[in-house]
Amino acid sequence: MSVDPDPVPPRSWFIDLAPLRESPAYMRFWTSGVAAGIGTQLSAVAIGIQVYDISGSTAAVALVGGFALGPMIIMGIFGGAIVDAFDRRRVLIVASLIAFVAPIG
């Protein structure tokens, strides 16, 4: 049994934040992704609470979650094929525009 003479310093145990400091554009992109993720999770919780308040049934909350899961799985499969077939930048822009306009309709 050998002992490592130079153990990994504790600083390298954490996430490297250098890209966030070095690239303001990446920092804005990352921050918007975090904000969108928080908003998505908050709305998922709010929908569950609203369904439970209306129906009083945990089964109804589970059904809403199941109905939301189906499209995510199906579009995840097709989305990968679409991204592989087209320019990724264009697909990202179109998907972002759809996500932006979807709540309006």
XYZ file of N, CA, C and O in Angstrom:
420
model
N 0.841 -1.161 0.000
C 0.000 0.000 0.000
C 0.894 1.234 0.000
O 1.709 1.423 0.874
N 0.740 2.070 -1.012
C 1.568 3.270 -1.089
C 0.725 4.498 -0.779
O -0.468 4.555 -1.056
N 1.377 5.474 -0.219
C 0.722 6.727 0.118
C 1.098 7.749 -0.943
O 2.261 7.877 -1.311
N 0.092 8.450 -1.451
C 0.342 9.466 -2.471
C 1.115 10.617 -1.832
O 0.611 11.272 -0.908
N 2.330 10.903 -2.311
C 3.125 11.959 -1.683
C 2.575 13.356 -1.931
O 2.824 14.267 -1.167
N 1.811 13.531 -3.017
C 1.275 14.846 -3.341
C -0.242 14.740 -3.487
O -0.761 14.583 -4.594
N -0.976 14.793 -2.365
C -2.433 14.654 -2.479
C -3.032 15.836 -3.230
O -2.449 16.903 -3.327
N -4.207 15.607 -3.765
C -4.904 16.638 -4.527
C -5.260 17.782 -3.575
O -5.846 17.553 -2.521
N -4.902 19.006 -3.928
C -5.232 20.123 -3.044
C -6.740 20.332 -2.961
O -7.458 20.085 -3.930
N -7.249 20.785 -1.813
C -8.699 20.950 -1.647
C -9.332 21.876 -2.674
O -10.480 21.721 -3.011
N -8.596 22.840 -3.217
C -9.172 23.779 -4.176
C -9.678 23.059 -5.426
O -10.655 23.473 -6.041
N -9.032 21.984 -5.846
C -9.440 21.282 -7.058
C -10.646 20.376 -6.827
O -11.127 19.750 -7.751
N -11.118 20.303 -5.607
C -12.305 19.503 -5.327
C -13.581 20.196 -5.789
O -14.619 19.580 -5.926
N -13.511 21.497 -5.999
C -14.690 22.275 -6.336
C -14.755 22.539 -7.836
O -13.797 22.314 -8.565
N -15.895 23.043 -8.272
C -16.112 23.346 -9.684
C -15.187 24.488 -10.109
O -15.008 25.461 -9.376
N -14.642 24.373 -11.302
C -13.783 25.425 -11.852
C -14.663 26.565 -12.363
O -15.417 26.400 -13.324
N -14.585 27.705 -11.724
C -15.397 28.858 -12.091
C -14.677 29.817 -13.037
O -15.199 30.880 -13.363
N -13.495 29.435 -13.490
C -12.714 30.308 -14.372
C -13.469 30.685 -15.646
O -13.432 31.854 -16.050
N -14.183 29.763 -16.317
C -14.910 30.169 -17.530
C -15.952 31.259 -17.260
O -16.185 32.119 -18.107
N -16.558 31.222 -16.085
C -17.548 32.247 -15.759
C -16.892 33.613 -15.566
O -17.466 34.642 -15.897
N -15.686 33.611 -15.025
C -14.973 34.872 -14.822
C -14.356 35.395 -16.110
O -14.301 36.600 -16.337
N -13.912 34.504 -16.963
C -13.168 34.907 -18.160
C -14.058 35.313 -19.323
O -13.639 36.085 -20.182
N -15.268 34.788 -19.390
C -16.142 35.056 -20.531
C -17.479 35.629 -20.052
O -18.337 34.886 -19.570
N -17.674 36.936 -20.208
C -18.954 37.526 -19.805
C -20.148 36.942 -20.562
O -21.225 36.780 -19.999
N -19.946 36.598 -21.831
C -21.044 36.010 -22.611
C -21.441 34.652 -22.041
O -22.628 34.337 -21.920
N -20.445 33.850 -21.670
C -20.749 32.539 -21.086
C -21.419 32.709 -19.726
O -22.323 31.956 -19.383
N -20.987 33.711 -18.964
C -21.601 33.963 -17.655
C -23.077 34.313 -17.814
O -23.925 33.818 -17.075
N -23.403 35.153 -18.812
C -24.804 35.499 -19.060
C -25.592 34.275 -19.502
O -26.727 34.055 -19.053
N -25.003 33.452 -20.377
C -25.659 32.239 -20.847
C -25.924 31.273 -19.694
O -27.016 30.738 -19.544
N -24.931 31.069 -18.849
C -25.043 30.155 -17.712
C -26.077 30.673 -16.714
O -26.910 29.914 -16.219
N -26.040 31.976 -16.435
C -26.983 32.566 -15.486
C -28.416 32.450 -15.997
O -29.332 32.138 -15.235
N -28.618 32.672 -17.288
C -29.969 32.543 -17.832
C -30.446 31.099 -17.777
O -31.630 30.842 -17.551
N -29.546 30.145 -17.971
C -29.921 28.738 -17.851
C -30.321 28.366 -16.433
O -31.292 27.629 -16.220
N -29.597 28.900 -15.451
C -29.942 28.646 -14.052
C -31.302 29.267 -13.731
O -32.156 28.636 -13.097
N -31.522 30.505 -14.175
C -32.800 31.177 -13.924
C -33.954 30.419 -14.584
O -35.019 30.254 -13.983
N -33.745 29.945 -15.802
C -34.793 29.187 -16.493
C -35.081 27.876 -15.777
O -36.239 27.465 -15.653
N -34.038 27.216 -15.295
C -34.235 25.966 -14.562
C -35.011 26.173 -13.272
O -35.899 25.384 -12.924
N -34.688 27.257 -12.561
C -35.423 27.555 -11.326
C -36.881 27.856 -11.657
O -37.795 27.369 -10.978
N -37.124 28.628 -12.703
C -38.495 28.940 -13.103
C -39.282 27.697 -13.498
O -40.458 27.557 -13.148
N -38.633 26.789 -14.201
C -39.288 25.545 -14.600
C -39.683 24.720 -13.390
O -40.806 24.197 -13.309
N -38.782 24.610 -12.434
C -39.079 23.824 -11.234
C -40.165 24.486 -10.388
O -41.034 23.793 -9.837
N -40.122 25.808 -10.287
C -41.165 26.509 -9.527
C -42.539 26.323 -10.160
O -43.537 26.126 -9.461
N -42.609 26.372 -11.484
C -43.908 26.185 -12.129
C -44.386 24.736 -12.003
O -45.587 24.497 -11.863
N -43.474 23.779 -12.008
C -43.872 22.383 -11.815
C -44.469 22.181 -10.421
O -45.494 21.496 -10.261
N -43.864 22.790 -9.427
C -44.394 22.692 -8.065
C -45.737 23.416 -7.976
O -46.688 22.901 -7.373
N -45.832 24.604 -8.586
C -47.080 25.371 -8.528
C -48.225 24.614 -9.198
O -49.361 24.626 -8.695
N -47.945 23.951 -10.304
C -48.990 23.178 -10.987
C -49.457 22.036 -10.100
O -50.658 21.779 -9.974
N -48.519 21.350 -9.469
C -48.898 20.262 -8.559
C -49.745 20.756 -7.405
O -50.750 20.122 -7.036
N -49.368 21.884 -6.823
C -50.144 22.447 -5.714
C -51.540 22.855 -6.188
O -52.541 22.593 -5.506
N -51.621 23.471 -7.360
C -52.917 23.903 -7.875
C -53.822 22.708 -8.173
O -55.014 22.724 -7.840
N -53.277 21.677 -8.772
C -54.086 20.487 -9.070
C -54.579 19.845 -7.779
O -55.737 19.427 -7.676
N -53.714 19.801 -6.769
C -54.132 19.219 -5.492
C -55.207 20.075 -4.824
O -56.159 19.542 -4.258
N -55.062 21.406 -4.895
C -56.079 22.288 -4.315
C -57.426 22.133 -5.001
O -58.469 22.161 -4.361
N -57.401 21.965 -6.316
C -58.654 21.835 -7.066
C -59.298 20.470 -6.837
O -60.499 20.373 -6.588
N -58.492 19.405 -6.886
C -59.058 18.057 -6.840
C -58.989 17.404 -5.462
O -59.790 16.523 -5.155
N -58.017 17.779 -4.660
C -57.826 17.120 -3.367
C -57.284 15.711 -3.508
O -57.284 14.935 -2.557
N -56.787 15.365 -4.676
C -56.339 14.010 -4.957
C -54.860 13.990 -5.340
O -54.438 14.693 -6.262
N -54.091 13.163 -4.640
C -52.688 13.007 -5.016
C -52.564 12.223 -6.319
O -51.586 12.378 -7.049
N -53.562 11.385 -6.622
C -53.542 10.639 -7.876
C -53.650 11.600 -9.069
O -53.009 11.391 -10.108
N -54.427 12.663 -8.923
C -54.546 13.645 -10.003
C -53.220 14.360 -10.217
O -52.822 14.627 -11.352
N -52.512 14.647 -9.120
C -51.199 15.274 -9.238
C -50.239 14.334 -9.962
O -49.469 14.757 -10.834
N -50.289 13.047 -9.636
C -49.429 12.064 -10.297
C -49.768 11.951 -11.782
O -48.863 11.815 -12.622
N -51.054 11.991 -12.121
C -51.456 11.932 -13.529
C -50.937 13.137 -14.304
O -50.453 12.988 -15.431
N -51.006 14.322 -13.711
C -50.491 15.515 -14.382
C -48.988 15.368 -14.611
O -48.472 15.680 -15.685
N -48.272 14.857 -13.606
C -46.842 14.617 -13.768
C -46.555 13.597 -14.859
O -45.627 13.759 -15.648
N -47.366 12.557 -14.926
C -47.200 11.537 -15.962
C -47.477 12.076 -17.351
O -46.759 11.773 -18.312
N -48.521 12.913 -17.447
C -48.832 13.519 -18.746
C -47.741 14.490 -19.183
O -47.516 14.689 -20.378
N -47.064 15.091 -18.251
C -45.962 15.993 -18.599
C -44.709 15.209 -18.974
O -43.896 15.673 -19.773
N -44.547 14.030 -18.401
C -43.355 13.219 -18.655
C -43.361 12.618 -20.060
O -42.316 12.544 -20.708
N -44.523 12.225 -20.547
C -44.619 11.597 -21.869
C -44.029 12.437 -22.990
O -43.141 11.982 -23.724
N -44.479 13.677 -23.155
C -43.903 14.511 -24.223
C -42.403 14.755 -24.056
O -41.681 14.864 -25.049
N -41.944 14.848 -22.811
C -40.501 15.060 -22.607
C -39.697 13.872 -23.124
O -38.656 14.046 -23.753
N -40.180 12.672 -22.884
C -39.473 11.474 -23.353
C -39.532 11.391 -24.873
O -38.519 11.175 -25.544
N -40.720 11.573 -25.430
C -40.884 11.469 -26.879
C -40.075 12.543 -27.606
O -39.336 12.260 -28.556
N -40.185 13.790 -27.143
C -39.449 14.872 -27.809
C -37.946 14.767 -27.550
O -37.151 15.239 -28.353
N -37.559 14.135 -26.461
C -36.139 13.903 -26.220
C -35.534 12.989 -27.272
O -34.423 13.214 -27.759
N -36.289 11.986 -27.651
C -35.815 11.055 -28.684
C -35.767 11.746 -30.051
O -34.757 11.698 -30.750
N -36.870 12.409 -30.416
C -36.912 13.077 -31.716
C -36.015 14.312 -31.744
O -35.459 14.649 -32.785
N -35.893 14.991 -30.621
C -35.049 16.180 -30.558
C -33.597 15.866 -30.863
O -32.909 16.631 -31.538
N -33.112 14.720 -30.387
C -31.741 14.319 -30.693
C -31.533 14.106 -32.179
O -30.513 14.509 -32.742
N -32.506 13.497 -32.828
C -32.403 13.273 -34.275
C -32.459 14.598 -35.040
O -31.735 14.785 -36.015
N -33.307 15.521 -34.572
C -33.411 16.818 -35.241
C -32.106 17.600 -35.115
O -31.617 18.179 -36.082
N -31.541 17.594 -33.928
C -30.286 18.326 -33.711
C -29.159 17.739 -34.553
O -28.313 18.468 -35.072
N -29.149 16.426 -34.698
C -28.117 15.800 -35.521
C -28.294 16.095 -37.003
O -27.330 16.117 -37.757
N -29.538 16.324 -37.443
C -29.809 16.521 -38.864
C -29.627 17.973 -39.320
O -29.387 18.208 -40.497
N -29.760 18.923 -38.402
C -29.704 20.335 -38.774
C -28.578 21.051 -38.029
O -27.975 20.495 -37.120
N -28.355 22.286 -38.420
C -27.366 23.128 -37.764
C -27.800 23.379 -36.317
O -28.903 23.857 -36.069
N -26.937 23.053 -35.375
C -27.303 23.135 -33.961
C -27.617 24.561 -33.512
O -28.492 24.772 -32.681
N -26.925 25.511 -34.061
C -27.184 26.903 -33.679
C -28.592 27.318 -34.090
O -29.323 27.936 -33.324
N -28.985 26.951 -35.307
C -30.335 27.276 -35.778
C -31.398 26.563 -34.961
O -32.429 27.151 -34.621
N -31.155 25.301 -34.647
C -32.113 24.542 -33.844
C -32.263 25.187 -32.467
O -33.373 25.315 -31.943
N -31.162 25.628 -31.875
C -31.205 26.282 -30.567
C -32.003 27.580 -30.630
O -32.834 27.855 -29.751
N -31.799 28.362 -31.671
C -32.526 29.625 -31.811
C -34.018 29.370 -32.002
O -34.857 30.004 -31.358
N -34.368 28.427 -32.865
C -35.783 28.116 -33.106
C -36.432 27.556 -31.844
O -37.545 27.959 -31.471
N -35.750 26.671 -31.151
C -36.301 26.096 -29.916
C -36.485 27.171 -28.851
O -37.491 27.159 -28.118
N -35.547 28.090 -28.764
C -35.667 29.182 -27.791
C -36.845 30.084 -28.129
O -37.578 30.528 -27.232
N -37.030 30.364 -29.412
C -38.166 31.187 -29.822
C -39.493 30.492 -29.522
O -40.450 31.128 -29.047
N -39.552 29.195 -29.761
C -40.781 28.441 -29.460
C -41.049 28.449 -27.967
O -42.180 28.643 -27.523
N -40.012 28.247 -27.167
C -40.175 28.263 -25.719
C -40.609 29.642 -25.215
O -41.330 29.758 -24.234
N -40.156 30.687 -25.902
C -40.526 32.045 -25.515
C -41.990 32.352 -25.863
O -42.709 32.977 -25.094
N -42.433 31.870 -27.016
C -43.787 32.198 -27.499
C -44.836 31.237 -26.932
O -46.008 31.613 -26.808
N -44.464 30.041 -26.551
C -45.433 29.025 -26.113
C -46.349 29.483 -24.972
O -47.560 29.230 -25.025
N -45.853 30.136 -23.938
C -46.769 30.555 -22.860
C -47.783 31.618 -23.286
O -48.817 31.758 -22.657
N -47.500 32.335 -24.349
C -48.394 33.397 -24.805
C -49.680 32.794 -25.390
O -50.766 33.306 -25.182
N -49.529 31.701 -26.141
C -50.663 31.095 -26.839
C -51.490 30.308 -25.954
O -52.494 30.299 -25.472
